[in-house]
Amino acid sequence: MSSDNTHKLRWEVFCSVVDNFGDIGICWRLCRQLAAEFQVPVRLWVDDLLSFQRICPDVEPALSEQQLAGVVICHWQPDLDWLTITPAQVVIEALACTIPFAYQQQMAAQTVPPLWLNLEYLSAEAWVEDCHTLASPQPQLPLNKYFFFPGFTAKTGGLLREQQLITQLDQFASDRVAQQRFWQQLQLDDALDFSRRISLFAYSQQQLAGLLQLWQQQTESTLCLIPEGALAEQAMALCPGLALGKPWQQGQLKLCILPFLPQPDYDLLLAACDINFVRGEDSVIRAQWAVKPFIWQIYRQAEQAHLEKLSAFYQRYSQNWPPQLATAVWQFWLGWNTEQALSTAWLDFVQQLDEIEQKNREWRAQLIGNGDLATNLVRFVEKKIIMPRNFS
């Protein structure tokens, strides 16, 4: 999969947790995959270990350094003396964080400066292809920084996907016994008795009450699972008695609050549900691998800039769909993201579930053809570092 020299290079990934779990979720998946599949010695710098612990319960927030899944995890603190730290040969500045300038000085002081990669946020916009792998000379130091864009085409870095993930998800989705064991671990022994299982991972939502009421009134029974967070708090305010470990049931709807799940369990949840509401970046990528119908609530930005990014993705995602299907799904996505009334759009959406899943399988095959992000990163490193040395 990679040259024998790849695993001899040390990598470092810097992650600043802003206000959600997507940043650390992406960085942790990437580091685990680099260590497990490429035997890369990797160190992950994180400035918020408490948030990290929510998605990886084995993390000890009080430790300045620890090792999990073959990854060295270091607490990125403001008072660190970076001049005592030798930089790795490959340095990744992830998701708009800024590497401390003292560390950059250390990078510049090396006889062979590290390969510095700026791992960008996910976008389906056309300009990403033109900027992917471009070098950016730094004005203050003799260093180049290369932009590396995840994406949905062969001209980008692809998406995070572990080598065995698709096989594991498909086997799980077809194994009712394995699903029942999974639901029992979540203390939801009756999950498979419902007509429809929905995971609802989202930011706050003005239309939540209306959607819950609609699900209560439908002919099909619905089990809705909401992870802890702002939306769960909103649901608990709407449904007296609802709490973690205390389901709420009304009409055809049963609501449950879930604790934050370790990432491998969240992947199984997406495969076990019939419809997945996802938010931000990490969960929408995992929903695409699970192939179940999904609704993406994109991270909100000023002046509705996020809607342009949502539209850019949707145009790629639904490019080969029949117009009626593409319109029905888009209307619900748009209503969910702009917090408009959802009843009519929801009824149109659920009539299309089988066709959406078939289209999602076709879309997933297309994404797999682009390669995965970790593999594409390793190949870029080989091209920039190992091959020039071999031919020098």
PDB file of C-alpha atoms in Angstrom, residues 80-233:
ATOM      1  CA  LEU A  80       4.331  24.650  26.154  1.00  0.00           C
ATOM      2  CA  ASP A  81       7.982  25.306  25.374  1.00  0.00           C
ATOM      3  CA  TRP A  82       7.930  24.445  21.677  1.00  0.00           C
ATOM      4  CA  LEU A  83      11.654  25.120  21.311  1.00  0.00           C
ATOM      5  CA  THR A  84      12.312  21.877  23.209  1.00  0.00           C
ATOM      6  CA  ILE A  85      10.232  19.809  20.771  1.00  0.00           C
ATOM      7  CA  THR A  86      11.751  18.380  17.604  1.00  0.00           C
ATOM      8  CA  PRO A  87       9.239  18.578  14.755  1.00  0.00           C
ATOM      9  CA  ALA A  88       8.188  15.497  12.851  1.00  0.00           C
ATOM     10  CA  GLN A  89       9.033  15.003   9.168  1.00  0.00           C
ATOM     11  CA  VAL A  90       5.356  15.435   8.246  1.00  0.00           C
ATOM     12  CA  VAL A  91       3.288  18.108   9.991  1.00  0.00           C
ATOM     13  CA  ILE A  92      -0.460  18.484   9.460  1.00  0.00           C
ATOM     14  CA  GLU A  93      -2.207  21.695  10.459  1.00  0.00           C
ATOM     15  CA  ALA A  94      -5.792  20.487  10.551  1.00  0.00           C
ATOM     16  CA  LEU A  95      -9.013  22.345   9.889  1.00  0.00           C
ATOM     17  CA  ALA A  96      -8.052  26.009  10.170  1.00  0.00           C
ATOM     18  CA  CYS A  97      -6.005  25.743  13.347  1.00  0.00           C
ATOM     19  CA  THR A  98      -2.677  27.598  13.573  1.00  0.00           C
ATOM     20  CA  ILE A  99       0.545  25.871  14.543  1.00  0.00           C
ATOM     21  CA  PRO A 100       2.420  27.893  17.213  1.00  0.00           C
ATOM     22  CA  PHE A 101       4.997  30.193  15.634  1.00  0.00           C
ATOM     23  CA  ALA A 102       7.752  28.843  17.898  1.00  0.00           C
ATOM     24  CA  TYR A 103       7.076  25.369  16.473  1.00  0.00           C
ATOM     25  CA  GLN A 104       7.198  26.817  12.964  1.00  0.00           C
ATOM     26  CA  GLN A 105      10.606  28.283  13.817  1.00  0.00           C
ATOM     27  CA  GLN A 106      11.720  24.833  14.881  1.00  0.00           C
ATOM     28  CA  MET A 107      10.482  23.478  11.549  1.00  0.00           C
ATOM     29  CA  ALA A 108      12.483  26.057   9.642  1.00  0.00           C
ATOM     30  CA  ALA A 109      15.608  25.280  11.687  1.00  0.00           C
ATOM     31  CA  GLN A 110      15.729  21.631  10.588  1.00  0.00           C
ATOM     32  CA  THR A 111      18.364  20.598   8.055  1.00  0.00           C
ATOM     33  CA  VAL A 112      15.539  19.159   5.953  1.00  0.00           C
ATOM     34  CA  PRO A 113      12.372  21.142   6.755  1.00  0.00           C
ATOM     35  CA  PRO A 114       9.227  19.048   7.411  1.00  0.00           C
ATOM     36  CA  LEU A 115       6.545  18.614   4.809  1.00  0.00           C
ATOM     37  CA  TRP A 116       3.852  20.984   6.077  1.00  0.00           C
ATOM     38  CA  LEU A 117       0.279  20.180   5.067  1.00  0.00           C
ATOM     39  CA  ASN A 118      -2.786  22.307   5.697  1.00  0.00           C
ATOM     40  CA  LEU A 119      -5.675  19.825   5.891  1.00  0.00           C
ATOM     41  CA  GLU A 120      -8.677  21.908   4.898  1.00  0.00           C
ATOM     42  CA  TYR A 121     -12.383  21.660   5.629  1.00  0.00           C
ATOM     43  CA  LEU A 122     -14.569  19.576   3.339  1.00  0.00           C
ATOM     44  CA  SER A 123     -16.170  21.325   0.397  1.00  0.00           C
ATOM     45  CA  ALA A 124     -17.776  20.301  -2.894  1.00  0.00           C
ATOM     46  CA  GLU A 125     -17.219  23.692  -4.511  1.00  0.00           C
ATOM     47  CA  ALA A 126     -15.452  23.644  -7.890  1.00  0.00           C
ATOM     48  CA  TRP A 127     -12.522  25.856  -6.834  1.00  0.00           C
ATOM     49  CA  VAL A 128     -11.287  23.173  -4.403  1.00  0.00           C
ATOM     50  CA  GLU A 129      -9.908  21.069  -7.257  1.00  0.00           C
ATOM     51  CA  ASP A 130      -7.721  23.978  -8.432  1.00  0.00           C
ATOM     52  CA  CYS A 131      -6.297  24.614  -4.940  1.00  0.00           C
ATOM     53  CA  HIS A 132      -5.698  21.011  -3.894  1.00  0.00           C
ATOM     54  CA  THR A 133      -1.960  20.336  -3.222  1.00  0.00           C
ATOM     55  CA  LEU A 134      -0.938  23.906  -4.108  1.00  0.00           C
ATOM     56  CA  ALA A 135       2.123  25.232  -2.271  1.00  0.00           C
ATOM     57  CA  SER A 136       1.908  28.410  -0.207  1.00  0.00           C
ATOM     58  CA  PRO A 137       5.315  30.013   0.543  1.00  0.00           C
ATOM     59  CA  GLN A 138       5.317  31.467   4.052  1.00  0.00           C
ATOM     60  CA  PRO A 139       6.202  35.165   4.367  1.00  0.00           C
ATOM     61  CA  GLN A 140       8.061  35.008   7.702  1.00  0.00           C
ATOM     62  CA  LEU A 141       9.961  31.726   7.400  1.00  0.00           C
ATOM     63  CA  PRO A 142      11.626  29.730   4.592  1.00  0.00           C
ATOM     64  CA  LEU A 143       8.841  27.136   4.539  1.00  0.00           C
ATOM     65  CA  ASN A 144       6.177  25.968   2.117  1.00  0.00           C
ATOM     66  CA  LYS A 145       2.735  24.897   3.255  1.00  0.00           C
ATOM     67  CA  TYR A 146       0.686  22.647   0.957  1.00  0.00           C
ATOM     68  CA  PHE A 147      -3.104  22.811   0.881  1.00  0.00           C
ATOM     69  CA  PHE A 148      -4.766  19.405   1.027  1.00  0.00           C
ATOM     70  CA  PHE A 149      -8.513  19.330   0.422  1.00  0.00           C
ATOM     71  CA  PRO A 150     -10.817  16.417   1.240  1.00  0.00           C
ATOM     72  CA  GLY A 151     -13.450  16.155  -1.426  1.00  0.00           C
ATOM     73  CA  PHE A 152     -15.821  14.238  -3.643  1.00  0.00           C
ATOM     74  CA  THR A 153     -13.831  13.975  -6.883  1.00  0.00           C
ATOM     75  CA  ALA A 154     -10.628  12.316  -8.091  1.00  0.00           C
ATOM     76  CA  LYS A 155      -8.980  15.765  -8.230  1.00  0.00           C
ATOM     77  CA  THR A 156      -9.229  16.154  -4.435  1.00  0.00           C
ATOM     78  CA  GLY A 157      -7.913  14.203  -1.445  1.00  0.00           C
ATOM     79  CA  GLY A 158     -11.002  12.011  -1.099  1.00  0.00           C
ATOM     80  CA  LEU A 159     -12.762  11.181   2.178  1.00  0.00           C
ATOM     81  CA  LEU A 160     -11.731   9.360   5.343  1.00  0.00           C
ATOM     82  CA  ARG A 161     -12.476   5.649   4.949  1.00  0.00           C
ATOM     83  CA  GLU A 162     -10.766   2.785   6.717  1.00  0.00           C
ATOM     84  CA  GLN A 163      -9.777  -0.199   4.596  1.00  0.00           C
ATOM     85  CA  GLN A 164     -12.366  -2.651   5.978  1.00  0.00           C
ATOM     86  CA  LEU A 165     -15.133  -0.146   6.738  1.00  0.00           C
ATOM     87  CA  ILE A 166     -17.482  -0.822   3.822  1.00  0.00           C
ATOM     88  CA  THR A 167     -17.331  -4.595   4.288  1.00  0.00           C
ATOM     89  CA  GLN A 168     -18.008  -4.240   8.014  1.00  0.00           C
ATOM     90  CA  LEU A 169     -20.960  -1.875   7.521  1.00  0.00           C
ATOM     91  CA  ASP A 170     -22.583  -3.992   4.818  1.00  0.00           C
ATOM     92  CA  GLN A 171     -22.219  -7.180   6.851  1.00  0.00           C
ATOM     93  CA  PHE A 172     -23.722  -5.486   9.888  1.00  0.00           C
ATOM     94  CA  ALA A 173     -26.619  -3.995   7.906  1.00  0.00           C
ATOM     95  CA  SER A 174     -27.576  -7.474   6.658  1.00  0.00           C
ATOM     96  CA  ASP A 175     -27.165  -9.256  10.019  1.00  0.00           C
ATOM     97  CA  ARG A 176     -30.304  -8.889  12.132  1.00  0.00           C
ATOM     98  CA  VAL A 177     -28.749 -10.813  15.044  1.00  0.00           C
ATOM     99  CA  ALA A 178     -25.768  -8.453  15.169  1.00  0.00           C
ATOM    100  CA  GLN A 179     -28.117  -5.478  15.045  1.00  0.00           C
ATOM    101  CA  GLN A 180     -30.177  -6.838  17.907  1.00  0.00           C
ATOM    102  CA  ARG A 181     -27.004  -7.229  20.007  1.00  0.00           C
ATOM    103  CA  PHE A 182     -26.094  -3.644  19.173  1.00  0.00           C
ATOM    104  CA  TRP A 183     -29.486  -2.323  20.240  1.00  0.00           C
ATOM    105  CA  GLN A 184     -29.370  -4.349  23.441  1.00  0.00           C
ATOM    106  CA  GLN A 185     -26.019  -2.759  24.314  1.00  0.00           C
ATOM    107  CA  LEU A 186     -27.822   0.586  24.082  1.00  0.00           C
ATOM    108  CA  GLN A 187     -30.649  -0.790  26.280  1.00  0.00           C
ATOM    109  CA  LEU A 188     -33.083  -0.585  23.381  1.00  0.00           C
ATOM    110  CA  ASP A 189     -34.256  -4.179  23.201  1.00  0.00           C
ATOM    111  CA  ASP A 190     -37.381  -3.208  21.242  1.00  0.00           C
ATOM    112  CA  ALA A 191     -35.602  -1.210  18.501  1.00  0.00           C
ATOM    113  CA  LEU A 192     -36.302  -3.740  15.754  1.00  0.00           C
ATOM    114  CA  ASP A 193     -40.009  -3.736  16.591  1.00  0.00           C
ATOM    115  CA  PHE A 194     -40.410  -0.247  15.128  1.00  0.00           C
ATOM    116  CA  SER A 195     -41.260   0.393  11.491  1.00  0.00           C
ATOM    117  CA  ARG A 196     -38.546   3.034  11.234  1.00  0.00           C
ATOM    118  CA  ARG A 197     -35.416   3.943  13.212  1.00  0.00           C
ATOM    119  CA  ILE A 198     -34.089   7.491  12.899  1.00  0.00           C
ATOM    120  CA  SER A 199     -30.852   8.929  14.274  1.00  0.00           C
ATOM    121  CA  LEU A 200     -31.196  12.666  14.839  1.00  0.00           C
ATOM    122  CA  PHE A 201     -27.798  14.349  15.236  1.00  0.00           C
ATOM    123  CA  ALA A 202     -28.281  18.056  14.610  1.00  0.00           C
ATOM    124  CA  TYR A 203     -27.751  21.583  15.814  1.00  0.00           C
ATOM    125  CA  SER A 204     -30.669  23.392  17.476  1.00  0.00           C
ATOM    126  CA  GLN A 205     -33.745  23.361  15.258  1.00  0.00           C
ATOM    127  CA  GLN A 206     -36.812  25.631  15.395  1.00  0.00           C
ATOM    128  CA  GLN A 207     -38.928  23.032  13.596  1.00  0.00           C
ATOM    129  CA  LEU A 208     -38.178  20.186  15.990  1.00  0.00           C
ATOM    130  CA  ALA A 209     -41.552  20.327  17.747  1.00  0.00           C
ATOM    131  CA  GLY A 210     -43.472  20.149  14.488  1.00  0.00           C
ATOM    132  CA  LEU A 211     -41.418  17.230  13.217  1.00  0.00           C
ATOM    133  CA  LEU A 212     -41.846  15.252  16.437  1.00  0.00           C
ATOM    134  CA  GLN A 213     -45.576  15.877  16.346  1.00  0.00           C
ATOM    135  CA  LEU A 214     -45.735  14.680  12.751  1.00  0.00           C
ATOM    136  CA  TRP A 215     -43.942  11.445  13.654  1.00  0.00           C
ATOM    137  CA  GLN A 216     -46.411  10.854  16.501  1.00  0.00           C
ATOM    138  CA  GLN A 217     -49.286  10.977  14.025  1.00  0.00           C
ATOM    139  CA  GLN A 218     -47.928   8.771  11.246  1.00  0.00           C
ATOM    140  CA  THR A 219     -49.201   5.262  10.593  1.00  0.00           C
ATOM    141  CA  GLU A 220     -45.644   3.840  10.886  1.00  0.00           C
ATOM    142  CA  SER A 221     -44.039   3.569  14.310  1.00  0.00           C
ATOM    143  CA  THR A 222     -40.800   5.528  14.731  1.00  0.00           C
ATOM    144  CA  LEU A 223     -37.891   5.156  17.138  1.00  0.00           C
ATOM    145  CA  CYS A 224     -35.933   8.419  17.200  1.00  0.00           C
ATOM    146  CA  LEU A 225     -32.476   8.544  18.790  1.00  0.00           C
ATOM    147  CA  ILE A 226     -30.963  11.914  19.746  1.00  0.00           C
ATOM    148  CA  PRO A 227     -27.359  12.142  21.002  1.00  0.00           C
ATOM    149  CA  GLU A 228     -26.680  14.282  24.057  1.00  0.00           C
ATOM    150  CA  GLY A 229     -26.253  17.965  23.260  1.00  0.00           C
ATOM    151  CA  ALA A 230     -28.210  21.109  22.445  1.00  0.00           C
ATOM    152  CA  LEU A 231     -30.866  19.340  20.376  1.00  0.00           C
ATOM    153  CA  ALA A 232     -31.363  16.725  23.096  1.00  0.00           C
ATOM    154  CA  GLU A 233     -31.899  19.521  25.621  1.00  0.00           C
TER     155      GLU A 233
END
